[in-house]
GROMACS .gro file of N, CA and C in nm:
model
  543
    1MET      N    1  -3.135   3.674  -1.733
    1MET     CA    2  -3.096   3.597  -1.768
    1MET      C    3  -3.198   3.531  -1.799
    2GLN      N    4  -3.163   3.404  -1.905
    2GLN     CA    5  -3.232   3.321  -2.023
    2GLN      C    6  -3.091   3.184  -1.945
    3THR      N    7  -3.182   3.078  -1.924
    3THR     CA    8  -3.097   3.015  -1.937
    3THR      C    9  -3.161   2.875  -2.096
    4GLU      N   10  -3.021   2.820  -2.143
    4GLU     CA   11  -3.034   2.778  -2.274
    4GLU      C   12  -3.050   2.627  -2.189
    5VAL      N   13  -3.158   2.501  -2.249
    5VAL     CA   14  -3.152   2.458  -2.261
    5VAL      C   15  -3.072   2.358  -2.381
    6LEU      N   16  -3.022   2.252  -2.341
    6LEU     CA   17  -2.945   2.173  -2.476
    6LEU      C   18  -3.001   2.067  -2.474
    7SER      N   19  -3.001   2.032  -2.581
    7SER     CA   20  -3.101   1.881  -2.555
    7SER      C   21  -3.008   1.783  -2.618
    8THR      N   22  -3.010   1.647  -2.604
    8THR     CA   23  -2.947   1.564  -2.662
    8THR      C   24  -2.951   1.478  -2.712
    9HIS      N   25  -2.890   1.424  -2.762
    9HIS     CA   26  -2.971   1.304  -2.914
    9HIS      C   27  -2.832   1.171  -2.837
   10SER      N   28  -2.948   1.061  -2.892
   10SER     CA   29  -2.853   0.950  -2.851
   10SER      C   30  -2.834   0.866  -3.019
   11ILE      N   31  -2.736   0.814  -3.035
   11ILE     CA   32  -2.770   0.743  -3.155
   11ILE      C   33  -2.742   0.608  -3.078
   12ALA      N   34  -2.767   0.542  -3.133
   12ALA     CA   35  -2.740   0.417  -3.195
   12ALA      C   36  -2.682   0.345  -3.252
   13MET      N   37  -2.569   0.251  -3.143
   13MET     CA   38  -2.381   0.237  -3.192
   13MET      C   39  -2.438   0.083  -3.170
   14ASN      N   40  -2.361  -0.007  -3.237
   14ASN     CA   41  -2.332  -0.096  -3.242
   14ASN      C   42  -2.164  -0.115  -3.232
   15ILE      N   43  -2.140  -0.188  -3.198
   15ILE     CA   44  -1.987  -0.224  -3.188
   15ILE      C   45  -1.897  -0.365  -3.170
   16PRO      N   46  -1.942  -0.411  -3.184
   16PRO     CA   47  -1.891  -0.581  -3.177
   16PRO      C   48  -1.716  -0.552  -3.063
   17GLY      N   49  -1.767  -0.590  -2.957
   17GLY     CA   50  -1.679  -0.639  -2.858
   17GLY      C   51  -1.713  -0.539  -2.712
   18LEU      N   52  -1.761  -0.435  -2.756
   18LEU     CA   53  -1.755  -0.277  -2.678
   18LEU      C   54  -1.929  -0.286  -2.619
   19ASP      N   55  -1.944  -0.307  -2.507
   19ASP     CA   56  -2.036  -0.263  -2.449
   19ASP      C   57  -2.070  -0.081  -2.440
   20LEU      N   58  -2.090  -0.093  -2.485
   20LEU     CA   59  -2.124   0.128  -2.467
   20LEU      C   60  -2.161   0.180  -2.383
   21ASP      N   61  -2.303   0.119  -2.315
   21ASP     CA   62  -2.334   0.155  -2.239
   21ASP      C   63  -2.290   0.177  -2.100
   22SER      N   64  -2.200   0.004  -2.101
   22SER     CA   65  -2.169   0.002  -1.938
   22SER      C   66  -1.968   0.131  -1.940
   23LEU      N   67  -1.939   0.160  -2.066
   23LEU     CA   68  -1.897   0.219  -2.116
   23LEU      C   69  -1.900   0.377  -2.086
   24MET      N   70  -1.992   0.435  -2.139
   24MET     CA   71  -2.123   0.558  -2.074
   24MET      C   72  -2.081   0.529  -1.951
   25LYS      N   73  -2.100   0.432  -1.863
   25LYS     CA   74  -2.237   0.467  -1.713
   25LYS      C   75  -2.055   0.533  -1.681
   26PHE      N   76  -1.920   0.440  -1.653
   26PHE     CA   77  -1.813   0.456  -1.580
   26PHE      C   78  -1.767   0.592  -1.625
   27THR      N   79  -1.774   0.610  -1.796
   27THR     CA   80  -1.750   0.737  -1.840
   27THR      C   81  -1.781   0.917  -1.752
   28MET      N   82  -1.949   0.890  -1.715
   28MET     CA   83  -2.054   0.958  -1.655
   28MET      C   84  -1.957   0.917  -1.431
   29ASN      N   85  -1.963   0.857  -1.458
   29ASN     CA   86  -1.971   0.784  -1.265
   29ASN      C   87  -1.826   0.760  -1.249
   30PRO      N   88  -1.668   0.743  -1.314
   30PRO     CA   89  -1.592   0.706  -1.257
   30PRO      C   90  -1.564   0.584  -1.127
   31THR      N   91  -1.603   0.662  -1.012
   31THR     CA   92  -1.563   0.581  -0.918
   31THR      C   93  -1.653   0.422  -0.865
   32ASP      N   94  -1.762   0.439  -1.025
   32ASP     CA   95  -1.844   0.281  -1.048
   32ASP      C   96  -1.756   0.167  -1.101
   33THR      N   97  -1.650   0.108  -1.069
   33THR     CA   98  -1.564   0.020  -1.110
   33THR      C   99  -1.632  -0.068  -1.206
   34GLN      N  100  -1.810  -0.102  -1.138
   34GLN     CA  101  -1.792  -0.304  -1.231
   34GLN      C  102  -1.882  -0.207  -1.303
   35PRO      N  103  -1.885  -0.161  -1.400
   35PRO     CA  104  -1.902  -0.082  -1.509
   35PRO      C  105  -1.789  -0.149  -1.583
   36ILE      N  106  -1.631  -0.078  -1.546
   36ILE     CA  107  -1.503  -0.125  -1.662
   36ILE      C  108  -1.461  -0.218  -1.658
   37PHE      N  109  -1.600  -0.294  -1.564
   37PHE     CA  110  -1.428  -0.460  -1.522
   37PHE      C  111  -1.629  -0.542  -1.648
   38ASP      N  112  -1.676  -0.472  -1.697
   38ASP     CA  113  -1.775  -0.556  -1.789
   38ASP      C  114  -1.771  -0.516  -1.873
   39VAL      N  115  -1.681  -0.367  -1.953
   39VAL     CA  116  -1.676  -0.342  -2.072
   39VAL      C  117  -1.494  -0.460  -2.080
   40GLN      N  118  -1.427  -0.469  -1.980
   40GLN     CA  119  -1.343  -0.564  -2.054
   40GLN      C  120  -1.422  -0.683  -2.064
   41LYS      N  121  -1.506  -0.731  -1.996
   41LYS     CA  122  -1.580  -0.875  -1.997
   41LYS      C  123  -1.598  -0.899  -2.172
   42ALA      N  124  -1.699  -0.748  -2.202
   42ALA     CA  125  -1.721  -0.752  -2.321
   42ALA      C  126  -1.637  -0.788  -2.410
   43MET      N  127  -1.513  -0.676  -2.424
   43MET     CA  128  -1.419  -0.689  -2.486
   43MET      C  129  -1.301  -0.863  -2.499
   44LEU      N  130  -1.323  -0.928  -2.400
   44LEU     CA  131  -1.300  -1.018  -2.410
   44LEU      C  132  -1.358  -1.132  -2.519
   45GLY      N  133  -1.483  -1.093  -2.524
   45GLY     CA  134  -1.568  -1.189  -2.697
   45GLY      C  135  -1.558  -1.081  -2.825
   46ALA      N  136  -1.540  -1.010  -2.815
   46ALA     CA  137  -1.484  -0.980  -2.943
   46ALA      C  138  -1.405  -0.995  -3.060
   47PRO      N  139  -1.472  -1.030  -3.200
   47PRO     CA  140  -1.464  -1.147  -3.277
   47PRO      C  141  -1.282  -1.037  -3.325
   48ASN      N  142  -1.263  -0.914  -3.385
   48ASN     CA  143  -1.137  -0.842  -3.357
   48ASN      C  144  -1.053  -0.842  -3.300
   49ARG      N  145  -1.088  -0.979  -3.166
   49ARG     CA  146  -0.918  -0.951  -3.074
   49ARG      C  147  -0.875  -0.970  -3.067
   50ILE      N  148  -0.809  -1.124  -3.175
   50ILE     CA  149  -0.662  -1.102  -3.185
   50ILE      C  150  -0.656  -1.056  -3.268
   51GLN      N  151  -0.647  -0.867  -3.368
   51GLN     CA  152  -0.641  -0.742  -3.398
   51GLN      C  153  -0.585  -0.679  -3.242
   52MET      N  154  -0.702  -0.681  -3.192
   52MET     CA  155  -0.699  -0.596  -3.086
   52MET      C  156  -0.558  -0.590  -2.934
   53ILE      N  157  -0.492  -0.736  -2.968
   53ILE     CA  158  -0.448  -0.755  -2.917
   53ILE      C  159  -0.305  -0.772  -2.895
   54ALA      N  160  -0.269  -0.761  -3.077
   54ALA     CA  161  -0.162  -0.801  -3.108
   54ALA      C  162  -0.020  -0.692  -3.033
   55GLY      N  163  -0.100  -0.564  -3.026
   55GLY     CA  164   0.017  -0.532  -2.985
   55GLY      C  165   0.044  -0.580  -2.806
   56VAL      N  166  -0.028  -0.654  -2.730
   56VAL     CA  167   0.008  -0.644  -2.567
   56VAL      C  168   0.084  -0.778  -2.647
   57LEU      N  169   0.067  -0.914  -2.673
   57LEU     CA  170   0.102  -1.006  -2.692
   57LEU      C  171   0.261  -0.949  -2.773
   58GLU      N  172   0.301  -0.854  -2.875
   58GLU     CA  173   0.456  -0.858  -2.858
   58GLU      C  174   0.453  -0.783  -2.807
   59SER      N  175   0.424  -0.680  -2.694
   59SER     CA  176   0.536  -0.651  -2.592
   59SER      C  177   0.569  -0.801  -2.461
   60ILE      N  178   0.447  -0.866  -2.398
   60ILE     CA  179   0.470  -0.945  -2.303
   60ILE      C  180   0.558  -1.090  -2.379
   61ASP      N  181   0.556  -1.098  -2.562
   61ASP     CA  182   0.631  -1.197  -2.577
   61ASP      C  183   0.783  -1.166  -2.566
   62ALA      N  184   0.805  -1.052  -2.543
   62ALA     CA  185   0.966  -1.003  -2.544
   62ALA      C  186   0.990  -0.958  -2.412
   63ALA      N  187   0.957  -0.970  -2.361
   63ALA     CA  188   0.907  -0.980  -2.167
   63ALA      C  189   1.006  -1.120  -2.049
   64GLU      N  190   1.091  -1.097  -2.133
   64GLU     CA  191   1.124  -1.261  -2.048
   64GLU      C  192   1.136  -1.283  -1.882
   65ASN      N  193   1.067  -1.153  -1.819
   65ASN     CA  194   1.090  -1.208  -1.628
   65ASN      C  195   0.953  -1.230  -1.687
   66PHE      N  196   0.865  -1.195  -1.776
   66PHE     CA  197   0.701  -1.152  -1.717
   66PHE      C  198   0.754  -1.333  -1.770
   67LYS      N  199   0.747  -1.385  -1.854
   67LYS     CA  200   0.757  -1.522  -1.945
   67LYS      C  201   0.735  -1.632  -1.813
   68GLU      N  202   0.880  -1.613  -1.710
   68GLU     CA  203   0.973  -1.710  -1.616
   68GLU      C  204   0.839  -1.700  -1.504
   69LEU      N  205   0.744  -1.610  -1.471
   69LEU     CA  206   0.643  -1.560  -1.360
   69LEU      C  207   0.531  -1.660  -1.449
   70TYR      N  208   0.487  -1.640  -1.595
   70TYR     CA  209   0.377  -1.678  -1.651
   70TYR      C  210   0.431  -1.863  -1.646
   71ASN      N  211   0.561  -1.912  -1.696
   71ASN     CA  212   0.604  -2.022  -1.702
   71ASN      C  213   0.562  -2.084  -1.545
   72LYS      N  214   0.615  -2.034  -1.419
   72LYS     CA  215   0.561  -2.106  -1.284
   72LYS      C  216   0.393  -2.037  -1.263
   73ARG      N  217   0.373  -2.011  -1.345
   73ARG     CA  218   0.251  -1.942  -1.295
   73ARG      C  219   0.216  -1.885  -1.154
   74TYR      N  220   0.303  -1.838  -1.088
   74TYR     CA  221   0.316  -1.745  -0.981
   74TYR      C  222   0.199  -1.701  -0.955
   75ILE      N  223   0.177  -1.694  -0.890
   75ILE     CA  224   0.035  -1.592  -0.819
   75ILE      C  225   0.022  -1.602  -0.673
   76PRO      N  226   0.054  -1.458  -0.612
   76PRO     CA  227   0.047  -1.480  -0.476
   76PRO      C  228  -0.046  -1.489  -0.411
   77ASP      N  229  -0.058  -1.495  -0.322
   77ASP     CA  230  -0.215  -1.428  -0.266
   77ASP      C  231  -0.183  -1.290  -0.222
   78PHE      N  232  -0.308  -1.269  -0.196
   78PHE     CA  233  -0.283  -1.157  -0.185
   78PHE      C  234  -0.279  -1.115  -0.007
   79PRO      N  235  -0.177  -1.011   0.072
   79PRO     CA  236  -0.176  -0.986   0.189
   79PRO      C  237  -0.261  -0.882   0.268
   80SER      N  238  -0.331  -0.894   0.351
   80SER     CA  239  -0.458  -0.847   0.393
   80SER      C  240  -0.377  -0.677   0.401
   81THR      N  241  -0.457  -0.586   0.530
   81THR     CA  242  -0.344  -0.472   0.492
   81THR      C  243  -0.274  -0.501   0.605
   82GLN      N  244  -0.363  -0.506   0.699
   82GLN     CA  245  -0.293  -0.531   0.797
   82GLN      C  246  -0.135  -0.618   0.792
   83LYS      N  247  -0.186  -0.750   0.716
   83LYS     CA  248   0.040  -0.824   0.726
   83LYS      C  249   0.035  -0.709   0.671
   84LEU      N  250   0.015  -0.581   0.583
   84LEU     CA  251   0.090  -0.454   0.527
   84LEU      C  252   0.251  -0.414   0.585
   85LEU      N  253   0.093  -0.389   0.664
   85LEU     CA  254   0.127  -0.239   0.754
   85LEU      C  255   0.203  -0.290   0.838
   86SER      N  256   0.205  -0.460   0.866
   86SER     CA  257   0.312  -0.501   0.949
   86SER      C  258   0.460  -0.554   1.015
   87TYR      N  259   0.472  -0.490   0.845
   87TYR     CA  260   0.600  -0.451   0.788
   87TYR      C  261   0.718  -0.334   0.774
   88ASN      N  262   0.819  -0.373   0.798
   88ASN     CA  263   0.905  -0.230   0.770
   88ASN      C  264   0.859  -0.142   0.714
   89LYS      N  265   0.876   0.001   0.793
   89LYS     CA  266   0.786   0.134   0.756
   89LYS      C  267   0.868   0.122   0.575
   90GLU      N  268   0.972   0.118   0.573
   90GLU     CA  269   1.064   0.233   0.469
   90GLU      C  270   1.082   0.102   0.333
   91THR      N  271   1.002  -0.021   0.374
   91THR     CA  272   0.964  -0.149   0.292
   91THR      C  273   0.824  -0.105   0.190
   92LEU      N  274   0.842  -0.066   0.048
   92LEU     CA  275   0.693  -0.101  -0.047
   92LEU      C  276   0.572  -0.136   0.068
   93GLY      N  277   0.602  -0.282   0.115
   93GLY     CA  278   0.520  -0.349   0.126
   93GLY      C  279   0.412  -0.298   0.200
   94TYR      N  280   0.503  -0.202   0.340
   94TYR     CA  281   0.414  -0.116   0.400
   94TYR      C  282   0.357   0.001   0.305
   95ALA      N  283   0.464   0.033   0.288
   95ALA     CA  284   0.391   0.107   0.136
   95ALA      C  285   0.273   0.111   0.048
   96VAL      N  286   0.246  -0.009   0.028
   96VAL     CA  287   0.109  -0.007  -0.019
   96VAL      C  288  -0.006  -0.041   0.073
   97GLY      N  289   0.033  -0.108   0.224
   97GLY     CA  290  -0.100  -0.129   0.305
   97GLY      C  291  -0.154   0.043   0.306
   98LYS      N  292  -0.041   0.085   0.377
   98LYS     CA  293  -0.064   0.251   0.426
   98LYS      C  294  -0.176   0.290   0.315
   99HIS      N  295  -0.117   0.341   0.189
   99HIS     CA  296  -0.192   0.354   0.029
   99HIS      C  297  -0.351   0.241   0.090
  100LEU      N  298  -0.343   0.131   0.074
  100LEU     CA  299  -0.456   0.054   0.143
  100LEU      C  300  -0.543   0.125   0.195
  101SER      N  301  -0.518   0.115   0.338
  101SER     CA  302  -0.578   0.212   0.429
  101SER      C  303  -0.614   0.368   0.434
  102ASP      N  304  -0.520   0.385   0.440
  102ASP     CA  305  -0.593   0.525   0.434
  102ASP      C  306  -0.646   0.589   0.326
  103ASN      N  307  -0.680   0.509   0.216
  103ASN     CA  308  -0.832   0.508   0.153
  103ASN      C  309  -0.896   0.421   0.150
  104SER      N  310  -0.936   0.354   0.220
  104SER     CA  311  -1.036   0.216   0.275
  104SER      C  312  -1.042   0.140   0.146
  105ILE      N  313  -0.907   0.052   0.130
  105ILE     CA  314  -0.907  -0.071   0.008
  105ILE      C  315  -0.882  -0.180   0.065
  106GLU      N  316  -0.920  -0.266   0.068
  106GLU     CA  317  -0.913  -0.412   0.114
  106GLU      C  318  -0.948  -0.488  -0.103
  107LEU      N  319  -0.762  -0.563  -0.070
  107LEU     CA  320  -0.786  -0.628  -0.195
  107LEU      C  321  -0.888  -0.741  -0.243
  108ASP      N  322  -0.960  -0.750  -0.150
  108ASP     CA  323  -1.061  -0.904  -0.201
  108ASP      C  324  -1.179  -0.879  -0.338
  109PHE      N  325  -1.163  -0.707  -0.304
  109PHE     CA  326  -1.255  -0.731  -0.437
  109PHE      C  327  -1.416  -0.691  -0.453
  110THR      N  328  -1.452  -0.783  -0.323
  110THR     CA  329  -1.602  -0.783  -0.282
  110THR      C  330  -1.679  -0.709  -0.388
  111GLY      N  331  -1.802  -0.804  -0.424
  111GLY     CA  332  -1.909  -0.678  -0.499
  111GLY      C  333  -1.875  -0.680  -0.636
  112LEU      N  334  -1.732  -0.712  -0.672
  112LEU     CA  335  -1.681  -0.656  -0.771
  112LEU      C  336  -1.639  -0.815  -0.879
  113ASP      N  337  -1.742  -0.824  -1.000
  113ASP     CA  338  -1.727  -0.947  -1.102
  113ASP      C  339  -1.604  -0.931  -1.136
  114VAL      N  340  -1.480  -1.000  -1.092
  114VAL     CA  341  -1.365  -1.052  -1.211
  114VAL      C  342  -1.345  -1.141  -1.228
  115SER      N  343  -1.438  -1.225  -1.313
  115SER     CA  344  -1.418  -1.358  -1.291
  115SER      C  345  -1.379  -1.368  -1.453
  116MET      N  346  -1.353  -1.283  -1.559
  116MET     CA  347  -1.256  -1.242  -1.645
  116MET      C  348  -1.152  -1.307  -1.621
  117PHE      N  349  -1.109  -1.253  -1.555
  117PHE     CA  350  -0.948  -1.328  -1.496
  117PHE      C  351  -0.885  -1.445  -1.440
  118TYR      N  352  -0.987  -1.517  -1.423
  118TYR     CA  353  -0.969  -1.594  -1.422
  118TYR      C  354  -0.982  -1.717  -1.440
  119SER      N  355  -0.979  -1.726  -1.624
  119SER     CA  356  -1.006  -1.815  -1.719
  119SER      C  357  -0.974  -1.944  -1.670
  120LYS      N  358  -1.045  -2.078  -1.718
  120LYS     CA  359  -0.993  -2.220  -1.701
  120LYS      C  360  -0.841  -2.197  -1.813
  121GLU      N  361  -0.878  -2.123  -1.891
  121GLU     CA  362  -0.738  -2.137  -1.957
  121GLU      C  363  -0.623  -2.042  -1.913
  122MET      N  364  -0.564  -2.067  -1.880
  122MET     CA  365  -0.506  -1.984  -1.818
  122MET      C  366  -0.326  -1.904  -2.037
  123SER      N  367  -0.420  -1.844  -2.038
  123SER     CA  368  -0.333  -1.813  -2.150
  123SER      C  369  -0.181  -1.705  -2.092
  124HIS      N  370  -0.087  -1.625  -2.222
  124HIS     CA  371  -0.014  -1.552  -2.170
  124HIS      C  372  -0.117  -1.473  -2.131
  125LEU      N  373  -0.185  -1.343  -2.162
  125LEU     CA  374  -0.286  -1.290  -2.200
  125LEU      C  375  -0.386  -1.297  -2.073
  126ALA      N  376  -0.441  -1.387  -2.040
  126ALA     CA  377  -0.505  -1.443  -1.960
  126ALA      C  378  -0.427  -1.413  -1.847
  127TYR      N  379  -0.315  -1.532  -1.801
  127TYR     CA  380  -0.238  -1.424  -1.680
  127TYR      C  381  -0.196  -1.287  -1.592
  128LEU      N  382  -0.161  -1.239  -1.799
  128LEU     CA  383  -0.129  -1.085  -1.760
  128LEU      C  384  -0.226  -1.000  -1.672
  129GLY      N  385  -0.401  -1.094  -1.742
  129GLY     CA  386  -0.482  -0.974  -1.666
  129GLY      C  387  -0.468  -1.000  -1.499
  130ILE      N  388  -0.461  -1.118  -1.448
  130ILE     CA  389  -0.411  -1.166  -1.370
  130ILE      C  390  -0.289  -1.079  -1.261
  131ARG      N  391  -0.216  -1.048  -1.349
  131ARG     CA  392  -0.111  -0.987  -1.291
  131ARG      C  393  -0.148  -0.827  -1.291
  132GLY      N  394  -0.221  -0.800  -1.382
  132GLY     CA  395  -0.256  -0.669  -1.370
  132GLY      C  396  -0.309  -0.629  -1.214
  133ILE      N  397  -0.417  -0.667  -1.197
  133ILE     CA  398  -0.515  -0.630  -1.108
  133ILE      C  399  -0.439  -0.681  -1.006
  134ARG      N  400  -0.369  -0.748  -1.001
  134ARG     CA  401  -0.240  -0.738  -0.869
  134ARG      C  402  -0.157  -0.651  -0.809
  135ILE      N  403  -0.150  -0.588  -0.914
  135ILE     CA  404  -0.029  -0.537  -0.924
  135ILE      C  405  -0.053  -0.387  -0.919
  136HIS      N  406  -0.202  -0.353  -0.936
  136HIS     CA  407  -0.288  -0.220  -0.981
  136HIS      C  408  -0.270  -0.144  -0.892
  137ASP      N  409  -0.279  -0.167  -0.743
  137ASP     CA  410  -0.272  -0.075  -0.634
  137ASP      C  411  -0.113  -0.066  -0.584
  138ILE      N  412  -0.007  -0.183  -0.656
  138ILE     CA  413   0.143  -0.084  -0.641
  138ILE      C  414   0.141  -0.004  -0.679
  139LEU      N  415   0.084  -0.032  -0.838
  139LEU     CA  416   0.098   0.075  -0.969
  139LEU      C  417   0.127   0.183  -0.876
  140HIS      N  418  -0.021   0.212  -0.783
  140HIS     CA  419  -0.016   0.366  -0.742
  140HIS      C  420   0.036   0.379  -0.640
  141THR      N  421   0.066   0.292  -0.521
  141THR     CA  422   0.201   0.334  -0.414
  141THR      C  423   0.313   0.431  -0.512
  142LEU      N  424   0.402   0.299  -0.636
  142LEU     CA  425   0.546   0.355  -0.700
  142LEU      C  426   0.471   0.501  -0.714
  143LEU      N  427   0.348   0.523  -0.800
  143LEU     CA  428   0.308   0.635  -0.876
  143LEU      C  429   0.320   0.771  -0.872
  144GLY      N  430   0.350   0.716  -0.684
  144GLY     CA  431   0.287   0.870  -0.557
  144GLY      C  432   0.149   0.915  -0.636
  145LEU      N  433   0.031   0.787  -0.631
  145LEU     CA  434  -0.137   0.835  -0.685
  145LEU      C  435  -0.204   0.770  -0.585
  146GLY      N  436  -0.300   0.875  -0.607
  146GLY     CA  437  -0.401   0.887  -0.498
  146GLY      C  438  -0.548   0.748  -0.572
  147VAL      N  439  -0.618   0.731  -0.501
  147VAL     CA  440  -0.718   0.711  -0.599
  147VAL      C  441  -0.879   0.778  -0.670
  148THR      N  442  -0.838   0.898  -0.717
  148THR     CA  443  -0.920   1.058  -0.762
  148THR      C  444  -0.957   0.909  -0.956
  149PRO      N  445  -1.088   0.980  -1.001
  149PRO     CA  446  -1.020   0.951  -1.136
  149PRO      C  447  -0.923   0.923  -1.171
  150ILE      N  448  -0.820   1.131  -1.235
  150ILE     CA  449  -0.800   1.145  -1.241
  150ILE      C  450  -0.648   1.024  -1.257
  151ASP      N  451  -0.644   0.992  -1.036
  151ASP     CA  452  -0.532   0.929  -1.067
  151ASP      C  453  -0.553   0.796  -1.143
  152GLU      N  454  -0.604   0.681  -1.115
  152GLU     CA  455  -0.681   0.631  -1.211
  152GLU      C  456  -0.637   0.588  -1.329
  153TYR      N  457  -0.749   0.763  -1.378
  153TYR     CA  458  -0.658   0.702  -1.532
  153TYR      C  459  -0.532   0.737  -1.541
  154ALA      N  460  -0.440   0.801  -1.474
  154ALA     CA  461  -0.267   0.833  -1.459
  154ALA      C  462  -0.244   0.706  -1.476
  155VAL      N  463  -0.287   0.582  -1.363
  155VAL     CA  464  -0.262   0.431  -1.442
  155VAL      C  465  -0.249   0.324  -1.490
  156ALA      N  466  -0.377   0.488  -1.568
  156ALA     CA  467  -0.418   0.306  -1.660
  156ALA      C  468  -0.316   0.346  -1.750
  157THR      N  469  -0.343   0.453  -1.768
  157THR     CA  470  -0.207   0.475  -1.886
  157THR      C  471  -0.074   0.477  -1.848
  158PHE      N  472  -0.020   0.449  -1.740
  158PHE     CA  473   0.166   0.410  -1.752
  158PHE      C  474   0.098   0.208  -1.751
  159THR      N  475  -0.005   0.242  -1.691
  159THR     CA  476  -0.012   0.056  -1.782
  159THR      C  477  -0.028   0.013  -1.940
  160LEU      N  478  -0.143   0.122  -2.057
  160LEU     CA  479  -0.075   0.123  -2.146
  160LEU      C  480   0.040   0.151  -2.221
  161ALA      N  481   0.069   0.230  -2.202
  161ALA     CA  482   0.228   0.282  -2.210
  161ALA      C  483   0.295   0.136  -2.167
  162GLN      N  484   0.302   0.048  -2.166
  162GLN     CA  485   0.396  -0.065  -2.090
  162GLN      C  486   0.309  -0.174  -2.205
  163PHE      N  487   0.214  -0.207  -2.182
  163PHE     CA  488   0.109  -0.329  -2.228
  163PHE      C  489   0.043  -0.284  -2.311
  164LYS      N  490   0.061  -0.172  -2.426
  164LYS     CA  491  -0.033  -0.119  -2.539
  164LYS      C  492  -0.169  -0.180  -2.541
  165SER      N  493  -0.232  -0.213  -2.428
  165SER     CA  494  -0.382  -0.296  -2.446
  165SER      C  495  -0.423  -0.224  -2.485
  166PRO      N  496  -0.584  -0.239  -2.548
  166PRO     CA  497  -0.677  -0.134  -2.603
  166PRO      C  498  -0.793  -0.178  -2.450
  167TYR      N  499  -0.749  -0.218  -2.367
  167TYR     CA  500  -0.901  -0.216  -2.296
  167TYR      C  501  -0.834  -0.045  -2.152
  168HIS      N  502  -0.680  -0.066  -2.163
  168HIS     CA  503  -0.607   0.090  -2.096
  168HIS      C  504  -0.672   0.207  -2.202
  169MET      N  505  -0.618   0.159  -2.380
  169MET     CA  506  -0.677   0.242  -2.439
  169MET      C  507  -0.880   0.322  -2.416
  170VAL      N  508  -0.942   0.165  -2.401
  170VAL     CA  509  -1.035   0.233  -2.396
  170VAL      C  510  -1.032   0.328  -2.202
  171LEU      N  511  -1.047   0.269  -2.183
  171LEU     CA  512  -0.956   0.317  -2.034
  171LEU      C  513  -0.896   0.523  -2.008
  172VAL      N  514  -0.885   0.503  -2.044
  172VAL     CA  515  -0.797   0.680  -2.116
  172VAL      C  516  -0.916   0.695  -2.193
  173SER      N  517  -0.935   0.687  -2.282
  173SER     CA  518  -1.051   0.777  -2.430
  173SER      C  519  -1.173   0.806  -2.253
  174SER      N  520  -1.246   0.711  -2.150
  174SER     CA  521  -1.345   0.734  -2.185
  174SER      C  522  -1.290   0.836  -1.984
  175GLY      N  523  -1.125   0.858  -1.981
  175GLY     CA  524  -1.090   0.911  -1.813
  175GLY      C  525  -1.120   1.077  -1.917
  176TYR      N  526  -1.063   1.148  -2.067
  176TYR     CA  527  -1.072   1.181  -2.139
  176TYR      C  528  -1.225   1.306  -2.156
  177ILE      N  529  -1.347   1.209  -2.219
  177ILE     CA  530  -1.413   1.202  -2.210
  177ILE      C  531  -1.533   1.299  -2.103
  178HIS      N  532  -1.436   1.194  -1.994
  178HIS     CA  533  -1.489   1.298  -1.834
  178HIS      C  534  -1.422   1.452  -1.824
  179THR      N  535  -1.329   1.390  -1.839
  179THR     CA  536  -1.267   1.576  -1.786
  179THR      C  537  -1.318   1.654  -1.877
  180ALA      N  538  -1.334   1.605  -2.043
  180ALA     CA  539  -1.408   1.682  -2.123
  180ALA      C  540  -1.520   1.791  -2.051
  181PHE      N  541  -1.616   1.677  -2.067
  181PHE     CA  542  -1.802   1.703  -2.043
  181PHE      C  543  -1.800   1.672  -1.944
   0.00000   0.00000   0.00000
């Protein structure tokens, strides 16, 4: 049996606002999360950012509960996993704690650059980013998902459906590419 060797060709592409190198790193290794944060950071500087986020702004402008949280600048502290596990076993807090504990996750994001979520300008969009990162593992729990790449893509798909986020569209697209190739 003869083995066929396929050659790959790279095409230099420059898409303003898209960190293609980081996107491809994440696509090839979705367990390494720093590249996808780098993709999001690059998207924040996209020259067509206003058009990219029009759907997101439309979604959050229509959400009265979101506006109420934003107006209060409600940002709760991250509880420790141990604190969550101390809650009654029938509570969401306990279920989230169990999810975190079972998957060796801590909510402090040690080693990851998440600075793009904490800008001095607290726009509706910046606040949505903070809330998004804070509820991510709650969504895993509510949706009954683990932490495999497919589970992460499922959470991203759910979030995309809620907020029409271009970031989540890119994330979900990388999942399709990763799964297909």
